[in-house]
Coordinates of C-alpha atoms in Angstrom, one line a residue:
Chain U
M1 CA 0.0 0.1 0.0
S2 CA 1.2 3.7 -0.1
K3 CA 3.6 4.8 2.1
K4 CA 1.6 7.8 2.2
I5 CA -0.5 9.1 5.0
Q6 CA -4.3 7.8 4.1
L7 CA -6.7 10.5 5.2
Y8 CA -10.4 9.7 5.3
S9 CA -12.1 13.2 6.1
L10 CA -14.6 15.5 4.6
A11 CA -13.8 19.4 5.2
T12 CA -16.1 19.9 8.0
P13 CA -14.0 21.9 11.0
N14 CA -13.0 18.9 12.7
G15 CA -12.0 17.5 9.0
Q16 CA -9.7 20.4 8.4
K17 CA -8.2 20.6 11.4
V18 CA -6.2 17.8 10.2
S19 CA -5.7 18.6 7.3
V20 CA -4.1 22.2 8.3
A21 CA -2.0 20.2 10.4
L22 CA -0.5 18.1 7.9
H23 CA -0.5 20.9 5.9
E24 CA 1.7 22.6 8.4
L25 CA 3.7 19.6 8.9
G26 CA 4.7 19.0 5.2
L27 CA 3.5 15.5 5.2
D28 CA 2.6 14.1 1.9
F29 CA -1.1 12.0 2.2
D30 CA -3.9 10.8 0.2
T31 CA -7.7 12.0 0.9
H32 CA -10.4 9.6 1.0
V33 CA -13.5 11.7 0.8
I34 CA -16.1 10.3 3.1
D35 CA -19.0 12.0 2.5
I36 CA -21.2 11.6 5.8
R37 CA -24.1 13.4 3.7
K38 CA -24.2 10.0 1.9
G39 CA -23.9 7.4 4.7
D40 CA -20.1 6.7 3.5
Q41 CA -19.3 6.4 7.7
F42 CA -21.4 3.6 7.9
T43 CA -19.6 1.1 5.8
D44 CA -17.9 -1.8 7.2
E45 CA -14.3 -0.9 6.2
F46 CA -14.7 2.7 7.8
K47 CA -16.0 1.0 10.8
K48 CA -12.8 -0.8 11.5
I49 CA -10.8 2.4 11.2
N50 CA -13.3 4.7 13.1
P51 CA -15.9 2.5 15.1
N52 CA -17.7 5.8 16.2
S53 CA -18.8 6.2 11.9
K54 CA -17.3 9.7 12.5
I55 CA -14.6 12.0 10.4
P56 CA -11.6 12.3 10.7
A57 CA -9.7 9.1 10.6
L58 CA -6.5 8.5 9.6
V59 CA -4.3 5.6 8.8
D60 CA -0.4 6.0 9.2
P61 CA 1.6 3.2 7.2
D62 CA 4.5 4.3 9.3
G63 CA 3.2 4.5 12.5
P64 CA 5.2 3.0 16.0
G65 CA 7.4 -0.1 14.9
G66 CA 7.1 1.0 11.4
K67 CA 3.6 -0.8 11.1
E68 CA 0.4 0.6 10.0
L69 CA -1.8 2.6 12.8
A70 CA -5.6 3.5 12.7
L71 CA -6.4 6.8 14.6
F72 CA -9.6 8.6 15.0
E73 CA -11.2 11.6 16.8
S74 CA -9.0 14.7 15.5
G75 CA -8.0 15.4 18.6
A76 CA -5.7 12.4 19.2
I77 CA -4.7 12.5 15.1
L78 CA -3.4 16.2 16.0
L79 CA -1.8 14.9 19.3
Y80 CA -0.2 12.0 17.2
L81 CA 0.9 13.9 14.4
A82 CA 2.4 16.3 16.9
E83 CA 4.2 14.0 18.6
K84 CA 5.6 11.9 15.7
T85 CA 7.0 15.2 13.7
G86 CA 8.3 17.2 17.1
K87 CA 6.6 20.0 15.8
L88 CA 3.2 22.0 16.6
L89 CA 3.1 21.5 20.5
P90 CA 5.9 23.3 23.2
A91 CA 9.0 21.4 23.8
D92 CA 8.9 22.6 27.3
P93 CA 6.6 20.0 29.3
A94 CA 4.6 22.5 31.6
A95 CA 3.9 24.4 28.5
K96 CA 3.2 20.9 26.6
W97 CA 0.4 20.1 29.1
E98 CA -1.1 23.7 28.8
T99 CA -1.5 22.9 25.3
V100 CA -3.1 19.8 25.9
S101 CA -5.5 21.2 28.2
W102 CA -6.4 23.6 25.5
L103 CA -6.6 21.0 23.1
M104 CA -9.1 19.4 25.5
F105 CA -11.0 22.8 25.6
Q106 CA -11.8 22.6 22.3
M107 CA -12.4 19.0 22.1
G108 CA -14.9 18.7 24.7
G109 CA -16.0 22.0 25.0
V110 CA -15.8 24.3 21.6
G111 CA -16.5 21.6 19.0
P112 CA -19.1 20.2 20.4
M113 CA -20.8 23.2 21.6
F114 CA -20.4 25.4 18.9
G115 CA -21.9 22.0 16.7
Q116 CA -24.7 22.2 18.6
F117 CA -25.5 26.1 17.9
G118 CA -24.8 25.1 14.6
H119 CA -27.4 22.8 14.1
F120 CA -30.0 24.6 15.9
T121 CA -29.8 27.2 14.0
K122 CA -28.9 26.2 10.6
Y123 CA -29.8 22.7 10.2
A124 CA -32.9 21.6 12.4
P125 CA -36.0 21.4 10.6
E126 CA -37.5 23.1 13.2
K127 CA -36.9 25.6 15.1
V128 CA -36.2 25.5 18.5
P129 CA -36.2 28.5 21.0
Y130 CA -34.6 27.2 23.8
A131 CA -32.1 25.4 22.2
I132 CA -31.1 28.3 20.2
N133 CA -31.0 30.4 23.5
R134 CA -28.4 27.5 25.3
Y135 CA -26.2 27.3 22.6
T136 CA -26.1 30.6 21.5
T137 CA -25.3 31.4 24.7
E138 CA -22.4 28.9 25.5
A139 CA -20.8 30.0 22.3
K140 CA -20.5 33.3 23.5
R141 CA -19.1 32.4 26.4
L142 CA -16.6 30.0 25.1
L143 CA -15.5 32.9 22.6
G144 CA -15.4 35.2 25.9
V145 CA -13.0 32.5 27.1
L146 CA -10.8 32.8 24.0
E147 CA -11.4 36.3 23.9
A148 CA -9.6 36.3 27.0
R149 CA -6.7 34.1 26.3
L150 CA -6.0 35.8 23.3
T151 CA -5.8 39.0 24.4
G152 CA -2.5 40.2 24.6
R153 CA -1.1 36.7 22.4
Q154 CA -0.4 36.1 19.5
Y155 CA -1.3 32.5 19.6
I156 CA -3.2 30.7 22.3
M157 CA 0.3 29.3 23.7
G158 CA 1.6 33.0 23.3
D159 CA 4.0 32.9 20.4
D160 CA 4.0 29.8 19.4
Y161 CA 1.5 28.6 16.7
T162 CA -0.1 24.9 18.3
I163 CA -2.1 22.1 17.9
A164 CA -4.3 24.1 19.9
D165 CA -4.9 27.1 17.6
I166 CA -5.1 24.5 14.8
A167 CA -7.7 22.4 16.8
T168 CA -10.1 25.9 17.4
F169 CA -9.8 28.1 14.7
P170 CA -11.4 25.9 12.3
W171 CA -14.4 26.1 14.2
V172 CA -14.4 30.1 15.0
V173 CA -14.2 30.4 11.2
C174 CA -17.3 27.8 10.9
L175 CA -19.4 30.3 13.0
S176 CA -18.9 33.4 10.9
A177 CA -18.6 31.3 7.1
F178 CA -20.5 28.8 7.6
Y179 CA -23.3 29.2 10.4
N180 CA -23.6 33.4 9.2
A181 CA -23.4 33.6 12.7
D182 CA -21.4 36.8 13.0
E183 CA -24.6 39.1 13.9
A184 CA -26.3 36.4 16.5
L185 CA -23.1 36.1 18.1
G186 CA -21.6 39.5 18.0
L187 CA -18.7 38.1 16.4
A188 CA -17.2 41.9 15.5
D189 CA -16.9 42.2 19.0
F190 CA -14.5 39.5 19.9
K191 CA -11.3 41.5 18.9
A192 CA -8.3 39.7 19.8
V193 CA -10.5 36.4 18.2
Q194 CA -10.6 37.9 15.0
A195 CA -7.3 39.2 15.2
W196 CA -6.2 35.6 15.8
V197 CA -8.5 34.7 13.1
N198 CA -6.6 36.3 10.8
R199 CA -3.4 35.4 12.0
C200 CA -4.3 31.5 11.5
M201 CA -5.8 32.0 8.0
E202 CA -2.7 34.1 6.4
R203 CA -0.6 30.6 6.8
P204 CA -0.1 29.5 4.0
A205 CA -0.8 26.2 4.7
N206 CA -4.4 27.0 5.4
K207 CA -5.2 28.5 2.2
A208 CA -5.4 25.4 1.2
L209 CA -8.0 23.9 3.3
G210 CA -10.1 21.6 1.6
L211 CA -10.8 24.4 -1.3
A212 CA -10.0 22.8 -4.5
D213 CA -13.3 21.9 -5.8
F214 CA -14.7 25.4 -5.3
K215 CA -12.0 27.4 -7.5
A216 CA -14.0 30.7 -7.6
V217 CA -14.6 30.9 -4.0
Q218 CA -10.7 30.3 -3.3
A219 CA -10.0 33.0 -5.6
W220 CA -12.6 35.0 -3.3
V221 CA -11.1 34.0 -0.5
D222 CA -7.4 34.9 -1.5
R223 CA -8.5 38.2 -2.4
C224 CA -9.8 38.7 1.0
M225 CA -6.9 37.3 2.1
E226 CA -4.6 39.9 0.5
R227 CA -6.5 42.6 2.3
P228 CA -4.2 44.3 5.4
A229 CA -7.3 45.0 7.2
S230 CA -7.7 42.2 9.7
K231 CA -11.3 40.1 8.3
A232 CA -11.6 36.7 9.5
G233 CA -11.2 34.5 6.2
M234 CA -14.1 33.2 4.7
H235 CA -13.1 29.4 3.3
V236 CA -15.9 27.2 2.2
A237 CA -16.5 23.6 2.5
P238 CA -18.9 21.4 2.0
F239 CA -20.8 21.1 5.4
P240 CA -23.1 18.4 6.3
A241 CA -26.2 18.5 8.2
S242 CA -25.1 17.5 11.9
Chain Q
M1 CA 2.4 24.7 50.3
S2 CA 1.2 20.9 50.1
K3 CA 3.2 19.0 48.4
K4 CA 0.3 17.2 47.6
I5 CA -1.8 17.4 44.6
Q6 CA -4.4 20.0 44.7
L7 CA -8.0 19.0 43.0
Y8 CA -10.1 21.3 42.5
S9 CA -13.5 19.5 41.8
L10 CA -17.0 18.8 42.1
A11 CA -18.7 15.3 41.9
T12 CA -19.8 15.6 38.6
P13 CA -18.9 13.1 36.4
N14 CA -16.1 15.2 35.0
G15 CA -15.0 15.3 38.6
Q16 CA -15.2 11.7 39.7
K17 CA -13.1 10.6 36.6
V18 CA -10.1 12.6 38.4
S19 CA -10.9 11.3 42.0
V20 CA -11.0 7.8 40.7
A21 CA -7.8 8.1 38.5
L22 CA -5.5 9.4 41.5
H23 CA -7.0 6.7 44.3
E24 CA -6.2 4.1 41.1
L25 CA -2.7 5.5 41.5
G26 CA -2.9 5.7 45.3
L27 CA -2.1 9.5 44.9
D28 CA -2.1 11.4 47.8
F29 CA -4.3 14.4 46.8
D30 CA -6.1 17.4 48.7
T31 CA -9.5 18.6 47.2
H32 CA -11.1 22.2 47.3
V33 CA -14.5 21.4 46.4
I34 CA -15.8 23.9 44.0
D35 CA -19.1 24.4 44.3
I36 CA -20.6 25.4 40.8
R37 CA -24.2 25.7 41.6
K38 CA -22.7 28.9 43.9
G39 CA -20.4 30.1 41.5
D40 CA -17.0 29.3 42.8
Q41 CA -15.9 29.0 39.6
F42 CA -16.2 32.5 38.6
T43 CA -13.4 33.6 40.9
D44 CA -10.5 35.1 40.0
E45 CA -8.6 32.8 42.1
F46 CA -9.7 29.8 40.0
K47 CA -9.9 31.3 36.8
K48 CA -6.4 31.5 37.2
I49 CA -6.5 28.0 37.4
N50 CA -9.1 27.3 34.8
P51 CA -9.8 30.0 32.4
N52 CA -12.7 28.0 31.3
S53 CA -14.2 28.2 34.7
K54 CA -15.2 24.3 34.8
I55 CA -14.0 21.3 37.1
P56 CA -12.2 19.4 37.1
A57 CA -8.9 21.0 37.6
L58 CA -5.7 20.5 39.2
V59 CA -2.4 21.7 40.1
D60 CA 0.7 19.7 40.8
P61 CA 3.4 21.2 43.1
D62 CA 5.4 18.4 41.6
G63 CA 5.1 19.2 38.1
P64 CA 7.6 19.0 34.9
G65 CA 10.9 20.0 36.6
G66 CA 9.9 20.3 39.8
K67 CA 7.5 23.4 39.4
E68 CA 4.1 24.0 40.0
L69 CA 1.8 22.7 37.0
A70 CA -2.2 23.7 36.9
L71 CA -4.1 22.0 34.7
F72 CA -8.1 21.5 33.1
E73 CA -9.7 19.4 31.1
S74 CA -10.5 16.1 32.9
G75 CA -8.9 14.4 29.5
A76 CA -6.0 16.5 30.0
I77 CA -5.2 16.1 33.9
L78 CA -5.6 12.0 33.1
L79 CA -3.3 12.0 30.1
Y80 CA -0.9 13.8 32.6
L81 CA -1.3 11.4 35.3
A82 CA -0.9 8.5 33.2
E83 CA 2.3 9.6 31.6
K84 CA 3.4 11.2 35.2
T85 CA 3.3 7.5 36.9
G86 CA 3.6 5.2 33.7
K87 CA 0.4 3.6 34.5
L88 CA -3.4 3.3 33.3
L89 CA -2.0 3.6 29.6
P90 CA -0.4 0.6 27.4
A91 CA 3.2 1.1 27.3
D92 CA 2.9 -0.3 23.4
P93 CA 2.8 3.0 21.3
A94 CA 0.0 1.4 19.1
A95 CA -1.7 0.5 22.4
N96 CA -1.7 3.8 23.8
W97 CA -2.7 6.3 20.8
E98 CA -5.8 3.6 20.2
T99 CA -6.3 4.4 23.9
V100 CA -6.1 8.2 23.3
S101 CA -8.7 7.7 20.5
W102 CA -11.2 6.2 23.0
L103 CA -10.2 9.3 25.7
M104 CA -11.0 11.5 22.8
F105 CA -14.3 9.8 21.8
Q106 CA -14.9 10.5 25.4
M107 CA -14.0 13.7 25.9
G108 CA -15.6 15.0 22.3
G109 CA -18.5 12.8 22.3
V110 CA -19.7 10.8 25.3
G111 CA -19.8 13.3 27.9
P112 CA -21.0 16.5 25.8
M113 CA -23.6 14.6 24.4
F114 CA -25.0 12.4 27.3
G115 CA -24.6 15.8 29.1
Q116 CA -26.9 17.0 26.8
F117 CA -29.4 14.2 27.4
G118 CA -29.1 15.1 31.1
H119 CA -29.6 18.6 30.5
F120 CA -32.9 18.0 28.2
T121 CA -34.2 15.5 30.4
K122 CA -33.5 16.2 33.7
Y123 CA -32.7 20.0 34.6
A124 CA -34.2 22.3 31.1
P125 CA -37.1 24.3 32.8
E126 CA -39.0 23.4 29.8
K127 CA -39.9 20.1 27.6
V128 CA -38.4 20.7 24.6
P129 CA -39.1 17.2 22.4
Y130 CA -37.0 18.0 19.4
A131 CA -33.9 18.2 21.5
I132 CA -34.8 15.3 24.2
N133 CA -35.0 13.2 20.8
R134 CA -31.8 14.2 19.4
Y135 CA -29.8 13.3 23.2
T136 CA -31.6 10.6 23.2
T137 CA -30.7 9.4 20.1
E138 CA -27.4 9.7 20.1
A139 CA -26.9 8.8 23.3
K140 CA -28.4 5.8 22.6
R141 CA -25.8 5.3 19.7
L142 CA -23.1 6.4 21.6
L143 CA -24.1 3.1 24.3
G144 CA -24.3 1.2 21.1
V145 CA -20.3 2.2 19.7
L146 CA -19.5 1.1 23.6
E147 CA -21.7 -2.0 23.3
A148 CA -19.8 -2.8 20.3
R149 CA -16.4 -2.7 21.7
L150 CA -17.1 -4.1 25.2
T151 CA -18.2 -7.7 23.6
G152 CA -15.7 -9.6 24.0
R153 CA -13.2 -7.4 26.0
Q154 CA -13.2 -6.8 30.0
Y155 CA -12.0 -2.9 29.3
I156 CA -12.3 -0.8 26.4
M157 CA -8.7 -1.5 25.7
G158 CA -9.1 -5.2 26.4
D159 CA -7.6 -6.6 29.4
D160 CA -5.9 -3.3 30.1
Y161 CA -8.2 -1.0 32.7
T162 CA -7.1 2.5 31.6
I163 CA -7.9 6.3 31.1
A164 CA -10.5 5.5 28.4
D165 CA -12.2 3.2 30.7
I166 CA -12.0 6.0 33.9
A167 CA -13.1 8.4 32.0
T168 CA -16.0 6.8 30.4
F169 CA -17.6 4.5 33.3
P170 CA -18.5 7.7 35.1
W171 CA -20.6 9.1 32.4
V172 CA -22.6 5.7 31.9
V173 CA -23.2 5.3 36.1
C174 CA -24.6 9.2 35.6
L175 CA -27.3 8.1 32.8
S176 CA -28.6 6.2 36.2
A177 CA -27.9 7.2 38.9
F178 CA -28.8 11.3 38.0
Y179 CA -30.4 11.5 35.0
N180 CA -32.9 8.7 36.2
A181 CA -32.3 7.5 32.1
D182 CA -33.1 3.7 32.9
E183 CA -35.9 3.4 31.4
A184 CA -35.7 6.5 28.9
L185 CA -32.0 4.2 27.7
G186 CA -32.9 0.9 28.5
L187 CA -30.9 0.8 31.5
A188 CA -32.4 -2.2 33.4
D189 CA -29.8 -5.2 33.1
F190 CA -27.1 -3.5 35.6
K191 CA -27.8 -5.4 38.2
A192 CA -24.6 -4.9 39.8
V193 CA -24.9 -1.0 39.6
Q194 CA -27.9 -1.4 41.4
A195 CA -26.6 -3.6 44.1
W196 CA -24.2 -1.4 44.8
V197 CA -26.3 1.6 44.6
N198 CA -28.1 0.0 47.4
R199 CA -24.9 -1.0 49.4
C200 CA -23.8 2.6 49.2
M201 CA -27.5 4.0 50.4
E202 CA -26.4 2.3 53.6
R203 CA -24.3 4.4 54.3
P204 CA -25.1 8.2 54.4
A205 CA -22.1 9.6 55.7
S206 CA -19.8 7.8 53.3
K207 CA -17.7 10.5 50.9
V208 CA -16.5 7.6 48.8
S209 CA -20.0 6.7 47.0
V210 CA -21.7 8.7 44.0
F211 CA -24.8 7.3 45.4
G212 CA -24.7 7.2 49.2
A213 CA -24.0 10.7 49.7
Y214 CA -26.0 11.7 46.9
N215 CA -28.8 10.4 48.8
C216 CA -27.4 11.7 52.2
W217 CA -27.6 15.4 50.8
V218 CA -30.8 15.0 49.5
I219 CA -32.0 13.5 52.5
A220 CA -30.7 16.5 54.7
S221 CA -31.9 19.4 52.3
C222 CA -35.3 18.0 52.1
D223 CA -35.4 17.9 56.0
A224 CA -33.9 21.4 56.1
G225 CA -36.9 22.7 53.7
G226 CA -34.1 23.5 51.2
G227 CA -34.1 20.9 48.8
A228 CA -35.1 21.3 45.3
M229 CA -36.1 17.2 45.0
C230 CA -38.4 15.9 47.6
K231 CA -37.8 13.4 49.8
E232 CA -39.8 10.9 47.8
V233 CA -38.8 11.4 44.7
A234 CA -35.0 11.3 45.6
L235 CA -35.2 7.5 47.1
S236 CA -37.9 6.5 44.1
A237 CA -34.1 7.6 41.8
Y238 CA -32.7 4.9 43.2
D239 CA -35.5 2.5 43.2
N240 CA -34.7 0.3 40.2
A241 CA -37.4 2.2 38.5
D242 CA -35.7 0.9 35.0
E243 CA -37.2 0.0 32.5
A244 CA -36.3 -0.9 28.7
L245 CA -35.3 1.7 26.3
G246 CA -32.7 -0.2 25.1
L247 CA -29.7 0.1 27.5
A248 CA -31.2 -4.0 28.2
D249 CA -29.7 -4.7 25.5
F250 CA -25.9 -3.5 26.2
K251 CA -24.9 -6.0 28.2
A252 CA -21.4 -5.8 27.4
V253 CA -20.9 -2.1 28.3
Q254 CA -23.1 -3.4 31.7
A255 CA -20.6 -6.2 32.6
W256 CA -18.2 -3.8 32.2
V257 CA -19.4 -1.0 34.7
D258 CA -19.9 -3.9 36.9
R259 CA -15.7 -4.7 36.5
C260 CA -14.6 -0.6 37.0
M261 CA -17.2 -0.4 39.6
E262 CA -15.9 -3.4 41.6
R263 CA -12.1 -1.7 41.8
P264 CA -11.5 -0.4 45.5
A265 CA -10.2 2.9 43.7
S266 CA -13.4 3.3 41.5
K267 CA -15.7 3.2 44.6
A268 CA -13.2 5.8 46.6
G269 CA -13.3 8.0 43.8
M270 CA -17.3 7.9 43.1
H271 CA -17.5 10.2 46.0
V272 CA -20.8 11.8 46.4
A273 CA -21.2 15.5 46.2
P274 CA -24.2 18.3 45.4
F275 CA -24.6 17.5 41.6
P276 CA -25.5 21.4 40.4
A277 CA -27.8 21.9 37.5
S278 CA -25.8 22.2 34.1

């Protein structure tokens, strides 16, 4: 089989995290699109890789001991890639553990709660005011935590761009680019968050985020990203109902 | 300052995970109760430890380089304690990473989704059928994933008890013990857990059991007139009010919960404290 990393994914925020990391690390990989709108995640073949039937999942043919390793959960994949390459995680152990805390903050909080926000504001076939209010409130609270952390810092861990940033900024971009929640969440008021998203989106690796099929959009994103003024990168990708 | 680990917590499932691990590892620790019903998590002092204002959080005075290290997020704490001690994570790197995948499955899926299930079935001041249905369906799906994994295995990683188990079983127990979802999710066949609940209920002053001390607290608050739940409801919460909505089929999950709960460290770590509305 190919000696390249095999990525099973779709360009949702969780999928984008891994694409970003792979590009950032300069690792070669093949992508298998698992279209979760069509149920690709429920095949026996895919379930062997991820019994939870979710993307992203990754198989590294050159895993520990030179053997093939299958991983699921974007947080596990990010940690694995960082430890495999020695990059995107601080070398200092204390800073490393602080980064892991922020990674888990994204995995346990930002992702699931922004996802529920998106479900009830964009996808749910009926309007559920209680849930819209609940997840709007929590999304704003989480943005506030990020705002406080990013005030006075370039990235979550200060000057170092780490897997904590990579795990988190695609979800913040999603709030705007896919959930169109700028107004509902008052995104413009989170100035440190906005500046940080721009900073993340300026990185070349992030311009390659799953946009191959959307050339007009890509050209437009490039135009936006060329502007010195800070505005969050408005990238797009197929985003299924969740 | 004390050289013991300092735990800032409450006995919610996420808090229990860390208590279980600390007891399992035989580590000395001091506990600071952060009562999230009273807003303890919003003090400046606590926010320095966890800017997200959640429990659990932990400070290890003997962190890397002998310096104090603050950690938040139960998943990060579990990983840290496992790596610090060399226990509760497989030594084999491939198995180590598989364990981390299952830990993240709990952190990103089981915890948040069971928590939403609990919110809409127990805490929400209004009945929201769409959300109840959504999170009931997802809770059952996640239980199904666990069931499949645990079929033919003692623990998530086979014969090894790991942080993947410690992260996950408190949430499964919570479905029954706190969310009273036996009927809604079909938890009826967790018979050893029920027996353990009853055993702990006989020890009202016990701090080592989520069930016993919870019951003790609820009764005390009802007697004091300040409880939100009447004594009768509290007692019946542990009354095998279970029925069938599906958990009866999750036999591998049940057996696994039993195995986890048999461990002395689990009985110690599943200690009680008031469980606030989330």
